[in-house]
């Protein structure tokens, strides 16, 4: 990989051991993925935050680093709400270690905002290069916003933040963003069914780039749930939805399908006159998806906000409550600053018995383990809750989740 | 026998080879306290990576694996050096943050060429290994 004179100096330690190590990480990754050079990034989102996952070794490593990040940087969700951890049943030892980790990151100039939806804090622009870690945030940034990021690991996102650059490979390059597989869905979908769709097809897609041909037009929140589940059950970092998402490329000739088709809309960004769907195709059994979302369950907890809830989703929950108070344990997870911007909304949700939690979620918090069966409205949570928390999970629409919470038997 | 390859992490170390035909997931696959491979059914199940030159195709699994390698190092049970057929980010980053000499893309397949117990010197600074 080509380095400029200034980058070379950092690599040789002229700006201290921390930046040297960070540059070594970027150069190693660049070499592994055959990047030609480093490119500047607009922001970073860093994983490796929960004490549960990184332990004392991770804490020590971050504490030993020096310097300040060169671009705005936030963190991934951690194991607890920074303020309400006692209510969550988190023990004090864990809480102290978790606080130390956050302080170590703050010392490096990283905002103590722990969220999987950094795009609600500052929305990246089309074409921005980023170094983000959280798999659903990566999927949203690439697919829905048309920004460009690879799936970064914790140390590589931190290295990118401290240097302000990332190696130019993978999804930073336009030619690597073409769809590789067509997913045809023959019936309209709604709400949580998009998360169930991602849950079902993600494992079949692996690290491919799906192009969805849908009968319905998903909202931004529905796209968020589709991408989050695709990234959880597969390793999808980018998907396209025909007529909906901002990048719909003509495939290179050797990958074109025989049947070419005209697009009906011309107003999307870079929409070509003709498009060619990838030859590899997956047909989806919609019955199976609808079945998944209609299971009858008796959960002892209902948890929403995976990925962290948008303002619109918080409003929807309040609307569906229709004045009722929940009779079961209900968690709604959101980014702290989304809550701070909508204090009345949060206050009302709490008045109706809902625990609104920041900085954490049902997947990464050790507090989720105390329950037996969790009802979620997220395909991602459906995938991870059983394996990461040892808790049974079922998926329902947001409406079904609220009805279950209010019935309370 | 000297074989040249591609440098991942600088530094030099020598140790007995521990060769795996399976990829390694450090998170959940290797005990960070003891260095023992705990993934059931793995080619190295029950073996200890401490002070060995660990030779394996590459990493797999969670990216937290990089920190597990760092934990192994802090606990004094890390491999002395590592050789991959083709490195991927989890192990490469783990080696760099821990300062474990590492190379990949050797002229000869190390998993086929090197036997358990062979003494191997890894020079991560110039990207070569020497088997004696």
Coordinates of C-alpha atoms in Angstrom, one line a residue:
Chain A
X1 CA 0.0 0.0 0.0
X2 CA 1.3 3.5 -0.9
X3 CA 1.9 5.8 2.0
X4 CA 2.5 9.5 1.7
X5 CA 5.6 11.0 3.4
X6 CA 3.6 12.1 6.4
X7 CA 2.0 8.7 6.8
X8 CA 5.4 7.0 6.4
X9 CA 6.7 9.2 9.3
X10 CA 3.8 8.1 11.6
X11 CA 4.5 4.5 10.6
X12 CA 8.1 4.9 11.6
X13 CA 7.2 6.3 15.0
X14 CA 7.9 10.0 14.6
X15 CA 4.6 10.9 16.2
X16 CA 4.8 8.6 19.1
X17 CA 4.1 4.9 19.9
X18 CA 0.2 5.2 19.8
X19 CA 0.0 6.6 16.3
X20 CA 2.7 4.2 15.2
X21 CA 0.7 1.2 16.4
X22 CA -2.5 2.6 14.8
X23 CA -0.7 3.1 11.5
X24 CA 0.6 -0.4 11.7
X25 CA -2.9 -1.7 12.1
X26 CA -4.1 0.3 9.1
X27 CA -1.1 -0.8 6.9
X28 CA -1.6 -4.5 7.8
X29 CA -5.3 -4.3 6.9
X30 CA -4.5 -2.4 3.7
X31 CA -2.0 -5.1 2.7
X32 CA -4.4 -7.9 3.6
X33 CA -7.1 -6.5 1.4
X34 CA -4.8 -5.1 -1.3
X35 CA -5.7 -1.4 -0.7
X36 CA -3.8 1.1 -2.8
X37 CA -3.7 3.9 -0.3
X38 CA -5.4 5.4 2.8
X39 CA -8.4 7.7 2.3
X40 CA -9.8 10.3 4.7
X41 CA -13.0 9.4 6.7
X42 CA -15.8 11.6 8.0
X43 CA -16.6 9.7 11.2
X44 CA -15.9 6.5 13.2
X45 CA -18.0 4.3 15.4
X46 CA -16.0 2.0 17.6
X47 CA -17.0 -1.5 18.9
X48 CA -15.3 -3.3 21.8
X49 CA -17.0 -1.3 24.6
X50 CA -18.8 -3.8 26.8
X51 CA -16.7 -5.0 29.7
X52 CA -18.4 -8.4 29.2
X53 CA -16.6 -8.8 25.8
X54 CA -13.3 -7.0 26.0
X55 CA -12.5 -7.7 29.7
X56 CA -9.5 -6.3 31.6
X57 CA -7.2 -6.8 28.6
X58 CA -9.3 -4.5 26.4
X59 CA -9.5 -1.9 29.1
X60 CA -5.8 -2.0 29.6
X61 CA -5.1 -1.6 25.9
X62 CA -7.4 1.4 25.5
X63 CA -6.1 3.0 28.7
X64 CA -2.5 2.8 27.4
X65 CA -3.3 4.8 24.2
X66 CA -2.5 8.5 23.9
X67 CA -3.8 11.3 21.7
X68 CA -7.0 12.5 20.3
X69 CA -9.3 11.3 17.5
X70 CA -9.1 13.3 14.2
X71 CA -12.8 12.8 13.3
X72 CA -16.0 12.7 15.3
X73 CA -16.2 9.2 16.9
X74 CA -18.9 7.4 19.0
X75 CA -19.1 4.0 20.6
X76 CA -21.1 0.8 20.2
X77 CA -23.7 -0.1 22.9
X78 CA -22.2 -1.3 26.2
X79 CA -23.4 -3.7 28.9
X80 CA -25.6 -1.2 30.8
X81 CA -27.4 2.1 30.9
X82 CA -24.8 4.6 32.3
X83 CA -27.3 6.0 34.8
X84 CA -30.0 3.3 35.3
X85 CA -27.6 0.3 35.8
X86 CA -28.8 -0.4 39.3
X87 CA -32.4 -0.7 38.1
X88 CA -31.2 -3.2 35.5
X89 CA -29.7 -5.4 38.1
X90 CA -26.1 -4.8 37.1
X91 CA -23.6 -5.5 39.9
X92 CA -21.3 -2.7 41.1
X93 CA -18.1 -4.4 40.1
X94 CA -19.2 -4.7 36.5
X95 CA -20.4 -1.1 36.5
X96 CA -17.1 0.3 37.8
X97 CA -15.1 -1.5 35.1
X98 CA -17.6 -0.4 32.5
X99 CA -17.2 3.2 33.6
X100 CA -13.4 2.9 33.4
X101 CA -13.7 1.7 29.8
X102 CA -15.9 4.7 28.9
X103 CA -13.5 7.1 30.6
X104 CA -10.5 5.6 28.7
X105 CA -12.3 6.2 25.4
X106 CA -13.3 9.7 26.4
X107 CA -9.7 10.6 27.1
X108 CA -9.1 9.9 23.5
X109 CA -11.7 12.5 22.5
X110 CA -14.4 9.9 21.7
X111 CA -18.0 10.8 22.7
X112 CA -19.5 8.7 25.4
X113 CA -22.5 8.0 23.2
X114 CA -23.0 4.3 23.0
X115 CA -25.4 3.5 20.2
X116 CA -25.9 1.2 17.2
X117 CA -27.7 4.1 15.4
X118 CA -25.0 6.8 15.1
X119 CA -26.9 8.0 12.0
X120 CA -29.6 9.5 14.3
X121 CA -26.9 11.7 15.9
X122 CA -25.3 12.9 12.6
X123 CA -26.6 11.6 9.3
X124 CA -23.7 10.8 6.9
X125 CA -24.1 12.1 3.3
X126 CA -24.2 10.0 0.2
X127 CA -20.6 9.0 -0.8
X128 CA -19.1 9.8 2.6
X129 CA -16.3 7.4 3.7
X130 CA -16.7 6.1 7.3
X131 CA -15.1 3.6 9.6
X132 CA -18.0 2.1 11.5
X133 CA -18.1 -1.1 13.5
X134 CA -21.6 -2.0 14.5
X135 CA -23.0 -4.4 11.9
X136 CA -26.5 -2.9 11.6
X137 CA -25.1 0.6 11.5
X138 CA -22.7 -0.4 8.7
X139 CA -25.6 -2.0 6.8
X140 CA -27.8 1.2 7.2
X141 CA -25.0 3.6 6.3
X142 CA -24.1 1.7 3.1
X143 CA -27.5 0.7 2.0
X144 CA -29.9 3.4 3.0
X145 CA -27.7 6.4 3.0
X146 CA -25.2 5.5 0.3
X147 CA -22.2 6.2 2.5
X148 CA -19.3 3.8 2.4
X149 CA -17.8 1.7 5.2
X150 CA -16.5 -1.8 5.7
X151 CA -17.4 -3.8 8.7
X152 CA -14.7 -2.5 11.0
X153 CA -13.5 -4.4 14.1
X154 CA -13.0 -2.4 17.3
X155 CA -9.2 -1.8 17.0
X156 CA -9.4 -0.9 13.3
X157 CA -12.2 1.6 13.8
X158 CA -10.2 3.1 16.7
X159 CA -7.1 3.2 14.5
X160 CA -9.0 4.9 11.8
X161 CA -10.4 7.5 14.2
X162 CA -7.0 8.4 15.6
X163 CA -5.4 8.6 12.2
X164 CA -8.5 10.0 10.5
X165 CA -8.1 7.6 7.6
X166 CA -8.9 4.1 6.5
X167 CA -7.4 1.8 3.8
X168 CA -9.2 2.1 0.5
X169 CA -10.6 -1.4 -0.1
X170 CA -13.9 -3.4 0.0
X171 CA -17.0 -1.3 0.1
X172 CA -15.1 2.0 -0.2
X173 CA -14.7 1.1 -3.9
X174 CA -17.8 1.4 -6.2
X175 CA -17.0 -1.7 -8.2
X176 CA -17.3 -3.8 -5.1
X177 CA -20.9 -2.5 -4.4
X178 CA -22.7 -4.2 -7.2
X179 CA -25.4 -6.7 -6.1
X180 CA -24.5 -10.3 -6.3
X181 CA -27.8 -12.1 -5.6
X182 CA -31.4 -11.3 -6.4
X183 CA -34.0 -11.8 -3.7
X184 CA -37.6 -12.0 -5.0
X185 CA -40.4 -11.5 -2.5
X186 CA -43.9 -12.0 -4.1
X187 CA -46.1 -10.5 -1.4
X188 CA -46.2 -7.1 0.3
X189 CA -44.5 -7.0 3.7
X190 CA -45.1 -4.8 6.7
X191 CA -43.2 -3.7 9.9
X192 CA -41.5 -6.6 11.7
X193 CA -41.9 -8.8 8.7
X194 CA -38.9 -7.0 7.1
X195 CA -36.8 -8.0 10.1
X196 CA -38.1 -11.6 9.7
X197 CA -37.2 -11.5 6.0
X198 CA -33.6 -10.5 6.9
X199 CA -33.5 -13.2 9.6
X200 CA -34.6 -15.8 7.0
X201 CA -32.5 -14.9 4.0
X202 CA -29.3 -13.5 5.8
X203 CA -27.8 -17.0 6.3
X204 CA -28.4 -17.9 2.7
X205 CA -26.8 -14.6 1.4
X206 CA -23.7 -14.9 3.6
X207 CA -21.4 -12.0 2.8
X208 CA -23.1 -11.4 -0.6
X209 CA -24.8 -8.2 -1.6
X210 CA -28.5 -8.8 -2.1
X211 CA -30.8 -6.9 -4.5
X212 CA -34.3 -7.1 -3.2
X213 CA -37.2 -7.1 -5.6
X214 CA -40.2 -6.3 -3.4
X215 CA -44.0 -5.9 -3.8
X216 CA -44.1 -3.2 -1.2
X217 CA -42.1 0.0 -0.5
X218 CA -40.3 -0.2 2.9
X219 CA -40.0 2.8 5.1
X220 CA -36.6 3.9 6.5
X221 CA -37.3 2.1 9.8
X222 CA -38.3 -1.1 7.9
X223 CA -35.1 -0.9 5.9
X224 CA -33.2 -0.5 9.2
X225 CA -34.7 -3.8 10.5
X226 CA -34.1 -5.6 7.3
X227 CA -30.5 -4.7 7.2
X228 CA -29.9 -5.4 10.9
X229 CA -31.3 -8.9 10.6
X230 CA -29.3 -9.5 7.3
X231 CA -26.1 -8.5 9.1
X232 CA -27.0 -10.7 12.1
X233 CA -28.0 -14.0 10.4
X234 CA -25.5 -13.4 7.6
X235 CA -22.6 -11.1 7.1
X236 CA -24.3 -8.6 4.9
X237 CA -22.8 -5.1 4.9
X238 CA -24.7 -3.7 1.9
X239 CA -28.1 -4.5 0.3
X240 CA -30.1 -2.8 -2.4
X241 CA -33.8 -2.5 -2.8
X242 CA -35.0 -1.9 -6.4
X243 CA -36.7 1.5 -6.8
X244 CA -35.9 2.4 -3.1
X245 CA -32.3 2.5 -2.0
X246 CA -30.0 5.2 -3.4
X247 CA -27.5 3.0 -5.4
X248 CA -28.8 0.9 -8.1
X249 CA -26.0 0.1 -10.5
X250 CA -26.0 -1.6 -13.8
X251 CA -24.0 -4.7 -13.3
X252 CA -20.8 -5.3 -15.2
X253 CA -21.5 -7.3 -18.4
X254 CA -20.1 -10.6 -17.2
X255 CA -22.5 -10.6 -14.3
X256 CA -25.6 -9.5 -16.1
X257 CA -28.7 -11.6 -16.2
X258 CA -30.3 -12.3 -19.6
X259 CA -33.6 -10.6 -18.9
X260 CA -33.0 -6.8 -19.0
X261 CA -35.7 -4.6 -17.7
X262 CA -36.6 -0.9 -17.8
X263 CA -36.9 1.0 -14.6
X264 CA -40.1 2.8 -14.0
X265 CA -38.6 5.7 -12.0
X266 CA -35.9 8.0 -13.0
X267 CA -35.6 10.2 -10.0
X268 CA -33.3 8.2 -7.8
X269 CA -29.6 8.8 -7.5
X270 CA -27.6 7.2 -10.3
X271 CA -30.6 5.1 -11.4
X272 CA -29.6 3.6 -14.8
X273 CA -32.0 3.4 -17.7
X274 CA -31.8 -0.3 -17.7
X275 CA -31.0 -2.6 -14.8
X276 CA -29.8 -6.2 -14.7
X277 CA -30.5 -8.4 -11.8
X278 CA -27.7 -10.7 -10.6
X279 CA -28.0 -14.2 -12.0
X280 CA -28.0 -15.9 -8.7
X281 CA -31.5 -15.8 -7.3
X282 CA -33.3 -16.7 -4.0
X283 CA -37.0 -17.1 -3.9
X284 CA -38.5 -16.3 -0.5
X285 CA -41.3 -18.3 1.2
X286 CA -43.4 -15.4 2.5
X287 CA -45.7 -17.7 4.3
X288 CA -42.8 -18.7 6.6
X289 CA -42.0 -15.1 7.3
X290 CA -45.6 -14.2 8.2
X291 CA -45.8 -17.3 10.3
X292 CA -42.7 -16.3 12.3
X293 CA -44.2 -12.9 13.2
X294 CA -47.6 -14.4 14.2
X295 CA -46.4 -16.9 16.8
X296 CA -48.4 -17.0 20.1
X297 CA -46.0 -16.5 23.0
X298 CA -46.1 -15.9 26.7
X299 CA -43.0 -13.8 27.2
X300 CA -41.8 -12.5 30.6
X301 CA -40.2 -9.6 28.9
X302 CA -40.9 -7.5 25.8
X303 CA -37.9 -5.7 24.4
X304 CA -37.8 -3.2 21.5
X305 CA -35.2 -0.9 20.1
X306 CA -32.8 -3.3 18.3
X307 CA -31.3 -1.4 16.6
X308 CA -31.9 1.6 18.8
X309 CA -35.3 3.1 18.3
X310 CA -35.9 6.1 16.1
X311 CA -38.0 9.1 17.2
X312 CA -40.7 7.7 14.9
X313 CA -40.6 4.3 16.5
X314 CA -40.8 5.8 20.0
X315 CA -43.9 7.8 18.8
X316 CA -45.4 4.7 17.3
X317 CA -45.1 2.8 20.6
X318 CA -46.7 5.7 22.5
X319 CA -49.6 5.8 20.0
X320 CA -50.1 2.0 20.2
X321 CA -50.3 2.2 24.0
X322 CA -53.3 4.4 23.6
X323 CA -53.2 5.6 27.2
X324 CA -52.7 2.1 28.7
X325 CA -50.0 1.1 31.3
X326 CA -48.0 -2.0 30.5
X327 CA -48.4 -5.0 32.9
X328 CA -45.2 -6.8 31.9
X329 CA -41.5 -5.9 31.9
X330 CA -41.0 -3.7 28.8
X331 CA -37.6 -2.4 27.6
X332 CA -37.2 0.1 24.8
X333 CA -33.6 0.8 24.0
X334 CA -32.5 4.1 22.3
X335 CA -29.5 6.4 21.8
X336 CA -29.1 8.8 24.8
X337 CA -29.1 11.9 22.6
X338 CA -32.3 10.8 20.8
X339 CA -33.9 10.6 24.2
X340 CA -32.4 14.0 25.2
X341 CA -33.9 15.6 22.1
X342 CA -37.4 14.2 22.9
X343 CA -37.8 14.5 26.7
X344 CA -41.6 14.7 26.7
X345 CA -41.9 11.6 24.6
X346 CA -39.6 9.6 26.9
X347 CA -41.3 11.0 30.0
X348 CA -44.7 9.7 28.7
X349 CA -43.4 6.3 27.8
X350 CA -42.0 6.0 31.3
X351 CA -45.3 7.1 32.8
X352 CA -46.9 4.2 31.0
X353 CA -44.5 1.8 32.7
X354 CA -42.0 1.3 29.9
X355 CA -38.3 1.2 30.9
X356 CA -36.5 3.4 28.3
X357 CA -32.8 2.4 28.4
X358 CA -29.9 4.2 26.9
X359 CA -26.3 3.1 26.0
X360 CA -27.2 -0.6 25.9
X361 CA -29.7 -3.1 24.5
X362 CA -31.2 -6.5 25.2
X363 CA -28.6 -8.3 23.2
X364 CA -25.4 -7.0 24.9
X365 CA -26.6 -6.4 28.4
X366 CA -25.9 -9.1 31.0
X367 CA -29.2 -8.1 32.6
X368 CA -31.2 -9.8 29.9
X369 CA -30.1 -13.2 31.2
X370 CA -32.6 -13.0 34.1
X371 CA -35.6 -13.7 31.8
X372 CA -36.9 -16.9 30.3
X373 CA -38.7 -15.8 27.1
X374 CA -38.3 -12.5 25.3
X375 CA -40.7 -11.0 22.7
X376 CA -39.0 -8.7 20.3
X377 CA -39.9 -6.7 17.2
X378 CA -36.5 -7.1 15.6
X379 CA -35.1 -9.8 13.4
X380 CA -31.6 -9.1 14.7
X381 CA -32.7 -9.6 18.4
X382 CA -34.5 -12.8 17.4
X383 CA -31.2 -14.1 16.0
X384 CA -28.9 -13.0 18.9
X385 CA -30.9 -13.2 22.1
X386 CA -31.0 -17.0 22.3
X387 CA -27.2 -17.4 21.6
X388 CA -25.9 -14.4 23.5
X389 CA -28.3 -14.2 26.5
X390 CA -29.5 -17.8 26.7
X391 CA -33.1 -16.5 26.6
X392 CA -35.8 -17.9 24.3
X393 CA -37.0 -15.3 21.7
X394 CA -40.0 -14.8 19.6
X395 CA -40.7 -12.0 17.1
X396 CA -44.0 -10.0 16.7
X397 CA -45.0 -6.7 15.2
X398 CA -44.7 -3.6 17.4
X399 CA -48.5 -3.7 17.8
X400 CA -48.5 -7.3 18.9
X401 CA -45.6 -6.5 21.4
X402 CA -47.6 -3.7 22.9
X403 CA -50.8 -5.7 23.1
X404 CA -48.9 -8.5 24.8
X405 CA -47.4 -6.0 27.3
X406 CA -50.8 -4.6 28.2
X407 CA -52.6 -7.9 28.5
X408 CA -50.1 -9.0 31.1
X409 CA -51.1 -12.6 31.9
Chain B
X1 CA 15.2 -24.1 5.4
X2 CA 14.4 -20.4 5.0
X3 CA 11.0 -19.4 3.5
X4 CA 10.0 -15.9 2.6
X5 CA 6.5 -14.4 2.9
X6 CA 4.7 -11.3 3.8
X7 CA 5.1 -9.3 7.1
X8 CA 2.1 -8.7 9.3
X9 CA 3.7 -7.7 12.6
X10 CA 7.4 -6.7 13.3
X11 CA 9.7 -8.5 15.6
X12 CA 11.5 -11.9 15.9
X13 CA 10.8 -15.0 17.9
X14 CA 11.6 -18.7 18.0
X15 CA 9.6 -21.7 19.3
X16 CA 8.4 -25.2 18.6
X17 CA 5.7 -25.3 15.8
X18 CA 2.1 -26.1 16.7
X19 CA 0.3 -26.8 13.4
X20 CA -3.5 -26.6 12.9
X21 CA -5.3 -27.5 9.7
X22 CA -8.4 -25.7 11.1
X23 CA -9.0 -22.0 11.3
X24 CA -9.0 -20.6 14.9
X25 CA -11.6 -18.5 16.6
X26 CA -9.8 -16.9 19.5
X27 CA -13.1 -15.7 21.2
X28 CA -14.6 -18.9 22.6
X29 CA -11.9 -21.1 21.0
X30 CA -8.9 -20.4 23.2
X31 CA -9.0 -19.9 27.0
X32 CA -7.3 -16.5 27.6
X33 CA -6.2 -17.5 31.1
X34 CA -4.4 -20.8 30.2
X35 CA -3.8 -20.6 26.4
X36 CA -5.5 -24.0 26.0
X37 CA -7.6 -24.5 22.8
X38 CA -11.2 -25.2 24.1
X39 CA -13.2 -25.4 20.9
X40 CA -14.6 -28.9 20.8
X41 CA -13.8 -30.9 17.6
X42 CA -10.9 -28.5 16.7
X43 CA -7.7 -30.0 15.4
X44 CA -5.8 -28.4 18.4
X45 CA -8.5 -29.2 21.1
X46 CA -6.8 -29.5 24.4
X47 CA -3.4 -28.3 23.2
X48 CA -1.7 -25.2 24.6
X49 CA -0.6 -22.3 22.4
X50 CA 1.8 -20.8 25.0
X51 CA 5.3 -20.0 23.6
X52 CA 4.7 -22.0 20.4
X53 CA 5.0 -20.8 16.8
X54 CA 1.3 -21.2 16.1
X55 CA 0.7 -22.1 12.4
X56 CA -2.9 -22.1 11.1
X57 CA -4.8 -21.2 7.9
X58 CA -6.3 -18.0 9.4
X59 CA -8.9 -16.7 11.9
X60 CA -12.6 -17.0 12.1
X61 CA -15.4 -15.8 14.4
X62 CA -15.9 -12.6 16.4
X63 CA -13.7 -9.6 16.0
X64 CA -13.4 -9.5 19.8
X65 CA -10.8 -12.3 19.1
X66 CA -8.2 -9.6 18.7
X67 CA -8.6 -8.7 22.4
X68 CA -8.4 -12.3 23.4
X69 CA -5.0 -12.5 21.7
X70 CA -4.0 -9.4 23.7
X71 CA -5.3 -11.1 26.9
X72 CA -3.2 -14.2 26.1
X73 CA -0.2 -11.9 25.8
X74 CA -0.9 -10.1 29.1
X75 CA -1.4 -13.4 30.9
X76 CA 1.9 -14.7 29.6
X77 CA 0.3 -17.6 27.6
X78 CA 0.4 -16.2 24.1
X79 CA 2.1 -17.9 21.2
X80 CA 5.7 -16.6 20.6
X81 CA 4.9 -16.0 17.0
X82 CA 2.2 -16.8 14.4
X83 CA 2.1 -17.9 10.8
X84 CA -1.0 -17.9 8.7
X85 CA -1.6 -19.2 5.2
X86 CA -3.6 -16.0 4.6
X87 CA -4.1 -13.6 7.4
X88 CA -7.5 -11.9 8.1
X89 CA -8.1 -8.8 10.2
X90 CA -9.0 -10.4 13.5
X91 CA -5.7 -12.3 14.0
X92 CA -3.6 -9.6 12.2
X93 CA -4.9 -6.9 14.5
X94 CA -4.5 -9.1 17.5
X95 CA -0.9 -9.7 16.7
X96 CA -0.1 -6.0 16.2
X97 CA -1.8 -4.8 19.4
X98 CA 0.0 -7.6 21.3
X99 CA 3.4 -7.3 19.6
X100 CA 3.5 -10.9 18.4
X101 CA 5.7 -11.4 15.3
X102 CA 3.6 -12.6 12.5
X103 CA 3.9 -13.4 8.8
X104 CA 1.6 -14.8 6.1
X105 CA 1.6 -15.7 2.3
X106 CA 4.7 -17.9 2.4
X107 CA 6.2 -19.4 -0.7
X108 CA 5.3 -22.8 0.6
X109 CA 2.1 -23.8 2.5
X110 CA 3.3 -23.8 6.1
X111 CA 0.5 -26.1 7.3
X112 CA 1.7 -28.8 4.9
X113 CA 5.5 -28.1 5.1
X114 CA 6.1 -27.7 8.8
X115 CA 5.5 -30.5 11.4
X116 CA 4.5 -30.2 15.1
X117 CA 7.6 -29.6 17.2
X118 CA 9.9 -28.3 14.4
X119 CA 11.8 -25.3 15.7
X120 CA 10.7 -22.3 13.8
X121 CA 12.1 -18.7 13.8
X122 CA 9.7 -16.1 12.6
X123 CA 11.2 -12.7 11.5
X124 CA 8.2 -10.4 11.2
X125 CA 10.4 -7.5 10.3
X126 CA 11.6 -8.8 7.0
X127 CA 8.8 -11.3 6.5
X128 CA 10.6 -14.6 6.6
X129 CA 10.7 -17.8 8.6
X130 CA 13.4 -20.4 9.2
X131 CA 12.7 -24.0 10.1
X132 CA 15.5 -26.0 11.8

